[in-house]
Short mmCIF file of C-alpha atoms in Angstrom, two decimals:
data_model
loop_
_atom_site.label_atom_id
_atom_site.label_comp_id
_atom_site.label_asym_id
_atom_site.label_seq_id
_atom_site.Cartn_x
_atom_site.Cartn_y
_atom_site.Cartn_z
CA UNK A 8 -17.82 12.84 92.63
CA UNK A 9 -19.97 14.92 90.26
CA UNK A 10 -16.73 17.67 89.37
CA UNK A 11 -15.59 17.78 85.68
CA UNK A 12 -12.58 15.48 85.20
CA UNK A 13 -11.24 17.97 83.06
CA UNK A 14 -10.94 20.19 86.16
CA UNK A 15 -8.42 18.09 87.93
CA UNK A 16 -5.87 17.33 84.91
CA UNK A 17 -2.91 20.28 84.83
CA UNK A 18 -4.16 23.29 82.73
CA UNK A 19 -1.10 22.53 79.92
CA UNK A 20 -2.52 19.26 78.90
CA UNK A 21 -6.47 20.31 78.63
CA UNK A 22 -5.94 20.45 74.91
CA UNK A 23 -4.21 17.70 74.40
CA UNK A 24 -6.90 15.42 76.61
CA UNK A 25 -10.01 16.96 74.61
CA UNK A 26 -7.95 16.26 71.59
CA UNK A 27 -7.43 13.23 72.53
CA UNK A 28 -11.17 12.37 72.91
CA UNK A 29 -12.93 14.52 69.78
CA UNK A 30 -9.84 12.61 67.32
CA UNK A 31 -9.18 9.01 68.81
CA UNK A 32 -12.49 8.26 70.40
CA UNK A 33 -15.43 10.74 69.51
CA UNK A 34 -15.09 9.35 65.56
CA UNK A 35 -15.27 5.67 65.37
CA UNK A 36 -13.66 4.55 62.40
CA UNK A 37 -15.63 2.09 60.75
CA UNK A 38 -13.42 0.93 57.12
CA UNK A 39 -16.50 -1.86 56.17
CA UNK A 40 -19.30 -3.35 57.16
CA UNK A 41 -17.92 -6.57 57.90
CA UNK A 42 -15.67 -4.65 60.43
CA UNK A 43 -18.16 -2.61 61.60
CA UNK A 44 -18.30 -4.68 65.07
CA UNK A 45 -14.92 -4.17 65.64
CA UNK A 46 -15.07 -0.66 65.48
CA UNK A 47 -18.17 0.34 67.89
CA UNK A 48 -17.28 3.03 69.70
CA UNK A 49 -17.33 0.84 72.98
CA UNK A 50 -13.81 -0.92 71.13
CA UNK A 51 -12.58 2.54 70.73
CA UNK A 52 -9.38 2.86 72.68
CA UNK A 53 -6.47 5.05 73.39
CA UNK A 54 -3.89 6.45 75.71
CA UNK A 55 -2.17 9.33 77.12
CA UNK A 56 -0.10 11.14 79.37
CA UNK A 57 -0.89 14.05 81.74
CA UNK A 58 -0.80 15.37 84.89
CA UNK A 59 -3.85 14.80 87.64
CA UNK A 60 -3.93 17.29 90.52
CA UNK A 61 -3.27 16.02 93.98
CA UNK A 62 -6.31 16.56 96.68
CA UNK A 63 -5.65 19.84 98.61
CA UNK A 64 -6.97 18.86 101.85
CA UNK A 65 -7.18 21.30 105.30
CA UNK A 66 -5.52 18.94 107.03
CA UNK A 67 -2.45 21.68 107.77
CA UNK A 68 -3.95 25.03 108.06
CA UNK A 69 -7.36 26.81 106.64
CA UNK A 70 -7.00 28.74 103.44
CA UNK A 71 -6.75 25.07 100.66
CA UNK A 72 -6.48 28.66 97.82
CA UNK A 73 -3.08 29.37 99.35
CA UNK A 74 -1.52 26.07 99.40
CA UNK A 75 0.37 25.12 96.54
CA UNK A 76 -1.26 22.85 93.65
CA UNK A 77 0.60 19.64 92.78
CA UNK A 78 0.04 17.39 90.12
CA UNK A 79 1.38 14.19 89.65
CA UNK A 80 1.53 12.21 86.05
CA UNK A 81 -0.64 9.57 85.20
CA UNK A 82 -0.85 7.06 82.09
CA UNK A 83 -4.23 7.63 81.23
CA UNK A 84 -6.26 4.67 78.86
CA UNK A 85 -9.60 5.81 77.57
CA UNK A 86 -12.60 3.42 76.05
CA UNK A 87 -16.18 4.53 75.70
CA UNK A 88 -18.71 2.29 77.49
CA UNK A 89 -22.66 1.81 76.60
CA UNK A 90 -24.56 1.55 79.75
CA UNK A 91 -28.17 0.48 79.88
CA UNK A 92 -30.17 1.88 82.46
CA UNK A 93 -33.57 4.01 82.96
CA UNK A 94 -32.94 6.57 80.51
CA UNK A 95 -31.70 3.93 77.70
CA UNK A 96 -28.54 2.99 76.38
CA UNK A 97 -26.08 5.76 77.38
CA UNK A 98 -21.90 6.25 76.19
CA UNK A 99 -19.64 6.79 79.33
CA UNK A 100 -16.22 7.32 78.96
CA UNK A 101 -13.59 5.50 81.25
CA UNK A 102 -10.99 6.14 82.14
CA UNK A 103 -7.72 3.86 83.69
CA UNK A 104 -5.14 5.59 84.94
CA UNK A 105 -2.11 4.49 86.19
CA UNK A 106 0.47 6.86 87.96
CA UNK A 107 3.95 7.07 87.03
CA UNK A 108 6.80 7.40 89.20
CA UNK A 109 10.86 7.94 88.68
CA UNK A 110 12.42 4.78 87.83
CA UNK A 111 15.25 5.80 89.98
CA UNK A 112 15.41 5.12 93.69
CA UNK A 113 19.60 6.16 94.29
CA UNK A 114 21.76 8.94 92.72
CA UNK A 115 23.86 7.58 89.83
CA UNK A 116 21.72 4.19 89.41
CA UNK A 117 22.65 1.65 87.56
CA UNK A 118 19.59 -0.86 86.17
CA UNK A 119 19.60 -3.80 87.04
CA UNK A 120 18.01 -4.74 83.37
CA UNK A 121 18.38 -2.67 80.09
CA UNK A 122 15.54 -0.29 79.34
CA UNK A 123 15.31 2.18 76.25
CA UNK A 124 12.75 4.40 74.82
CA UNK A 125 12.44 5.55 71.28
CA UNK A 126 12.41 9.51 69.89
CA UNK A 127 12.57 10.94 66.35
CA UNK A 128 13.31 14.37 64.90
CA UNK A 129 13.35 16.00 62.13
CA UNK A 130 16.58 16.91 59.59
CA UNK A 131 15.93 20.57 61.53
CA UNK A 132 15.92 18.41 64.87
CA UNK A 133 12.48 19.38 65.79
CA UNK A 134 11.05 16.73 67.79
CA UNK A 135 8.60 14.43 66.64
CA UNK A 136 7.92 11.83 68.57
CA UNK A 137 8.85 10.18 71.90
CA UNK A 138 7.22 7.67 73.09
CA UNK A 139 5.43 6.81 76.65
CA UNK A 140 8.06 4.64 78.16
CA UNK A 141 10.84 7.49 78.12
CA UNK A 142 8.57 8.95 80.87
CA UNK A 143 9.83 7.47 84.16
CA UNK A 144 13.15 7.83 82.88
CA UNK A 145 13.73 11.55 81.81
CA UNK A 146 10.14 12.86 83.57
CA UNK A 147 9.25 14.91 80.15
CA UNK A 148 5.37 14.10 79.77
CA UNK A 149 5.57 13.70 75.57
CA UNK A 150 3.40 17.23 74.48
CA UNK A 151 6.28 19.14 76.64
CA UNK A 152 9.00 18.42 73.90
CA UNK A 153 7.61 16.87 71.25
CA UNK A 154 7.91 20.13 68.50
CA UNK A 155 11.18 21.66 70.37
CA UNK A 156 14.83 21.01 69.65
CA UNK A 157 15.63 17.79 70.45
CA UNK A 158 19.60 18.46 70.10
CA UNK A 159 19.07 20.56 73.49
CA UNK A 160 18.69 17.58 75.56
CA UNK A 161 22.15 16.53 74.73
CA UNK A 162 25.07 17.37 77.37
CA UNK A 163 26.73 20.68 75.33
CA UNK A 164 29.99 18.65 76.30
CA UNK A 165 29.40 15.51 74.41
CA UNK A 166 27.88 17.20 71.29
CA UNK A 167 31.48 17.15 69.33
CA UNK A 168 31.03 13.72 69.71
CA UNK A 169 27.90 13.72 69.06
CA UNK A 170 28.63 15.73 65.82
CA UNK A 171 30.79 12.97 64.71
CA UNK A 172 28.39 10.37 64.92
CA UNK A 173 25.65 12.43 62.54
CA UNK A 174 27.70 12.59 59.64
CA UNK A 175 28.48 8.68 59.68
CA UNK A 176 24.90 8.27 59.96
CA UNK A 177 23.81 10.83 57.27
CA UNK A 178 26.55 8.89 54.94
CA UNK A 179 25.14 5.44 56.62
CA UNK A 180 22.13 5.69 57.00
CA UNK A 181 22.31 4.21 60.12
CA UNK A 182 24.97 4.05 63.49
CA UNK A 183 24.88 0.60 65.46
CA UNK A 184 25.55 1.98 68.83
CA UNK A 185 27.08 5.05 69.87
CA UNK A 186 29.44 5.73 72.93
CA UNK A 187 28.06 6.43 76.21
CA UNK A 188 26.76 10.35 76.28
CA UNK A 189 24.75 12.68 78.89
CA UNK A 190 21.23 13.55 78.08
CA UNK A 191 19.21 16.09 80.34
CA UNK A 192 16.11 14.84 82.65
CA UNK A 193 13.41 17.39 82.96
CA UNK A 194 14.87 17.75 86.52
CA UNK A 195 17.86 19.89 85.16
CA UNK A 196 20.36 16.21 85.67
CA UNK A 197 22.08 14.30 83.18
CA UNK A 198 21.21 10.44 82.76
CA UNK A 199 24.03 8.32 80.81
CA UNK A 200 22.27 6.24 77.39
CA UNK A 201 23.70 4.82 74.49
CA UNK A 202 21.78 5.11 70.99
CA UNK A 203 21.24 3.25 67.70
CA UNK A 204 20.31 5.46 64.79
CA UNK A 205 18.22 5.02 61.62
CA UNK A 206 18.00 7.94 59.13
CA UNK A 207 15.26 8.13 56.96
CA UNK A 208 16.47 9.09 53.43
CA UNK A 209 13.62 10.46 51.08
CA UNK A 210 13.77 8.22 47.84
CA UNK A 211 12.83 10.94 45.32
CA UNK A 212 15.22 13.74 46.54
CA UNK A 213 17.53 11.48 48.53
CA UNK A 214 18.11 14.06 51.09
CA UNK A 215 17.33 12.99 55.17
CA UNK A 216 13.86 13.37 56.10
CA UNK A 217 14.16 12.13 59.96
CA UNK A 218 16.27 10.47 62.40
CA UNK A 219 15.26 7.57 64.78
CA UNK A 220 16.83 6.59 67.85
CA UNK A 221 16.65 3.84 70.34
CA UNK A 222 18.67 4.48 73.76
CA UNK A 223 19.27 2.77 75.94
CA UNK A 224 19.69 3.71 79.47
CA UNK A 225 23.14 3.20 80.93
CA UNK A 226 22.99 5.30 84.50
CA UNK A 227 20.65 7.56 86.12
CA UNK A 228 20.89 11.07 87.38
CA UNK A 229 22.36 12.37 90.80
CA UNK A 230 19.20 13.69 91.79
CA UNK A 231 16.83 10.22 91.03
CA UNK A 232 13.17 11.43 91.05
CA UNK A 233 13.22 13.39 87.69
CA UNK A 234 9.60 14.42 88.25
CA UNK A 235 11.02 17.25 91.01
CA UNK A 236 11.15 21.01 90.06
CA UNK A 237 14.28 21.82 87.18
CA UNK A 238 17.51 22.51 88.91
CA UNK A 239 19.91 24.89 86.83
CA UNK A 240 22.96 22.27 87.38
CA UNK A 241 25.13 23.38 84.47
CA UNK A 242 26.56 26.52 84.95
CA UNK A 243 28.20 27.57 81.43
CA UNK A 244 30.43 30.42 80.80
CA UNK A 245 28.85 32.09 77.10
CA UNK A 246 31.72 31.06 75.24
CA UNK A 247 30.53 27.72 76.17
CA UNK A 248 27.25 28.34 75.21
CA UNK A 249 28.12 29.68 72.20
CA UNK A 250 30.56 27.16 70.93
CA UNK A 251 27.09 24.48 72.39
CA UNK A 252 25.63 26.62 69.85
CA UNK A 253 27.85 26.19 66.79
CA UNK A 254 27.98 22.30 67.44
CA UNK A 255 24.26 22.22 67.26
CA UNK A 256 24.11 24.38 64.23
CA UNK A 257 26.24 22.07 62.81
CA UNK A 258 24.39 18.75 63.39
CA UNK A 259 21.40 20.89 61.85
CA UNK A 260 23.49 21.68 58.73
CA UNK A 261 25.33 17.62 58.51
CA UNK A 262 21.69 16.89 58.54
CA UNK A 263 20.08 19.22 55.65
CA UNK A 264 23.96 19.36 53.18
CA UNK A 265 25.71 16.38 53.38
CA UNK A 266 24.99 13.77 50.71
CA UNK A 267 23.55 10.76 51.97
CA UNK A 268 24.68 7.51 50.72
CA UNK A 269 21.71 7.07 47.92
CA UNK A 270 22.91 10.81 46.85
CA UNK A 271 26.43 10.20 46.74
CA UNK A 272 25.74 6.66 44.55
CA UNK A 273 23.22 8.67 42.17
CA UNK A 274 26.17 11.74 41.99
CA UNK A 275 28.83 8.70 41.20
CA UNK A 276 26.30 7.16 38.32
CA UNK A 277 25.65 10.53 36.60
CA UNK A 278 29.49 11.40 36.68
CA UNK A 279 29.92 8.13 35.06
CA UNK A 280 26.95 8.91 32.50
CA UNK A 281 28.83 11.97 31.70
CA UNK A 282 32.31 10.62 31.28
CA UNK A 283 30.60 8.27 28.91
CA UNK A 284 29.14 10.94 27.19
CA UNK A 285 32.22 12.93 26.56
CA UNK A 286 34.21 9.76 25.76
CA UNK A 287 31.12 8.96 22.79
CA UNK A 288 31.31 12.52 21.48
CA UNK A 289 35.29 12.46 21.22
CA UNK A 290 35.25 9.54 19.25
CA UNK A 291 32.68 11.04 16.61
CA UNK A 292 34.12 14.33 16.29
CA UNK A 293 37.86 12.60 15.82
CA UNK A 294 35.93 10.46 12.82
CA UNK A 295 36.49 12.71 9.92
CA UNK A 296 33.55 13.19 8.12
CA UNK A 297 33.76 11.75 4.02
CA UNK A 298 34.16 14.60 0.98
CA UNK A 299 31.08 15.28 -0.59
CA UNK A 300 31.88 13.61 -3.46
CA UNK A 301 31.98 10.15 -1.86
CA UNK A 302 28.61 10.58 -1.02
CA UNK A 303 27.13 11.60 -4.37
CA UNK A 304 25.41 8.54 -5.77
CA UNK A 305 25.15 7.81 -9.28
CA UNK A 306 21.47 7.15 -10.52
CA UNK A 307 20.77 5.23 -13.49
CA UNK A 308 18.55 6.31 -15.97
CA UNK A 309 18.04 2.77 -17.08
CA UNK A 310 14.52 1.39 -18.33
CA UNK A 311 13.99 -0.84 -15.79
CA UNK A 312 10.85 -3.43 -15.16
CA UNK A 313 8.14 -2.52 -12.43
CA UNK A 314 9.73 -5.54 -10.97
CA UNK A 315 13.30 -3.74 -10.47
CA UNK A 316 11.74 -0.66 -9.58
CA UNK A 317 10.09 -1.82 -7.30
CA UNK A 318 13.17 -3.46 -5.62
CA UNK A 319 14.87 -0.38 -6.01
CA UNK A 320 12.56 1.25 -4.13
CA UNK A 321 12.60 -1.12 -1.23
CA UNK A 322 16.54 -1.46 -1.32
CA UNK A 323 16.30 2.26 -1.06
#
């Protein structure tokens, strides 16, 4: 009591908590009057991930410097607060946090009940967004990947497969459910999930903007808390890291060069517009144009009355 929270969360996520305060909290956003009183910073709310550092204690030994500093992650859900008291009405912030732990109690679990999480990435693959319930399952705290490849937590043996299934979904625009493939926990083990994809396909230049994927979780990894220290558990030979390599590149390039399915129906009506096109111009050029002289008109010289003039005119 009386330390700076800030002090106990893990030095990684400092940004991302004061962020998290100065842009979802500090700034009420207040649209109208009449929705002014929803908006009071005391309705303010928001949540996070990070990790909390565990108590260093001298229960074992004297020096708590040399013992090693463990954090644990927490789901952290901020609201201001106005408290009355001596010195007036002052803002607290409070904070709930609930700790998470690995979903997994065996090696190789099966769930009982189906659970999946959602992630997007870019046509590059960088990764935009995963959300908070992926946490327990692959032990990646959200700011750790988001903006890294996200084809790098795929098993580099599944990702010929997995190279199939891009294009359909590029031409699709969407896959229903995929095969089962091996996904890495931050633990260094593979976890088993199935996905369903959405692409995103920009209307303007119908190319893919992002991809969207729910998966599901099928079986956990051998070693089940995914929150322990990254074990290198694939050994790969550099031909197979290359040729990991060349698959990825690959997706990247499915992603950003093959026509999507609004392209390919846009390419198919211009072809048509052009066929069209040529078909109109061969008929007018094979219509032989007349001899002058069939197009010289005789004019009469004729007195005529302001009446047939005037018809003249109009008829011409």
């Amino acid at each position: 009591v009386g330390r700076s929270f800030i002090d106990f969360v893990h030095p990684r996520d400092r940004n991302t908590f004061a962020s998290q305060i100065t842009s979802g909290l500090a700034v009420p956003k207040v649209i109208s009057l009449t929705e002014e009183k929803d908006h009071t910073i005391e309705n303010q709310g928001s949540t996070m991930v990070c990790r909390i550092r565990r108590y260093r204690g001298l229960s074992c030994g004297f020096g708590v410097k040399n013992t090693t500093t463990a954090y644990l992650p927490f789901l952290l859900k901020f609201r201001f607060k106005n408290i009355n008291d001596d010195k007036g009405t002052v803002i607290y912030l409070v904070i709930q946090a609930v700790p998470f732990f690995s979903a997994f109690k065996t090696s190789n679990e099966v769930l009982a009940k189906t659970v999946s999480f959602v992630m997007r990435h870019s046509a590059d693959g960088n990764l935009e967004y995963i959300d908070t319930e992926s946490v327990p399952y692959l032990g990646y705290l959200p700011q750790d990947i988001t903006n890294r490849d996200a084809l790098l937590l795929y098993h580099p043996g599944d990702l010929g497969y997995l190279q199939e299934v891009y294009k359909s979904l590029v031409k699709e625009g969407n896959v229903t459910r995929s095969k089962t493939y091996r996904m890495v926990t931050q633990n260094g083990h593979f976890l088993k999930v199935e996905t369903e994809w959405s692409a995103f396909i920009n209307p303007w230049s119908k190319k893919l903007e992002f991809v969207t994927g729910k998966y599901y979780i099928i079986e956990g990894p051998a070693n089940p808390d995914v929150f322990q220290h990254p074990e290198n558990v694939l050994k790969l030979t550099e031909e197979q890291k290359n040729q990991a390599k060349i698959y990825r590149d690959g997706i990247v390039r499915i992603m950003k060069e093959v026509l999507t399915k609004p392209a390919e129906i846009a390419k198919l009506q211009m072809s048509k517009r052009c066929q069209d096109l040529a078909l109109f111009m061969e008929i007018l050029m094979e219509k032989q144009p007349k001899a002058v002289d069939e197009l010289r008109v005789e004019i009469q010289d004729a007195d005529h009355s302001y009446y047939e003039r005037d018809s003249v005119i109009l008829g011409g």
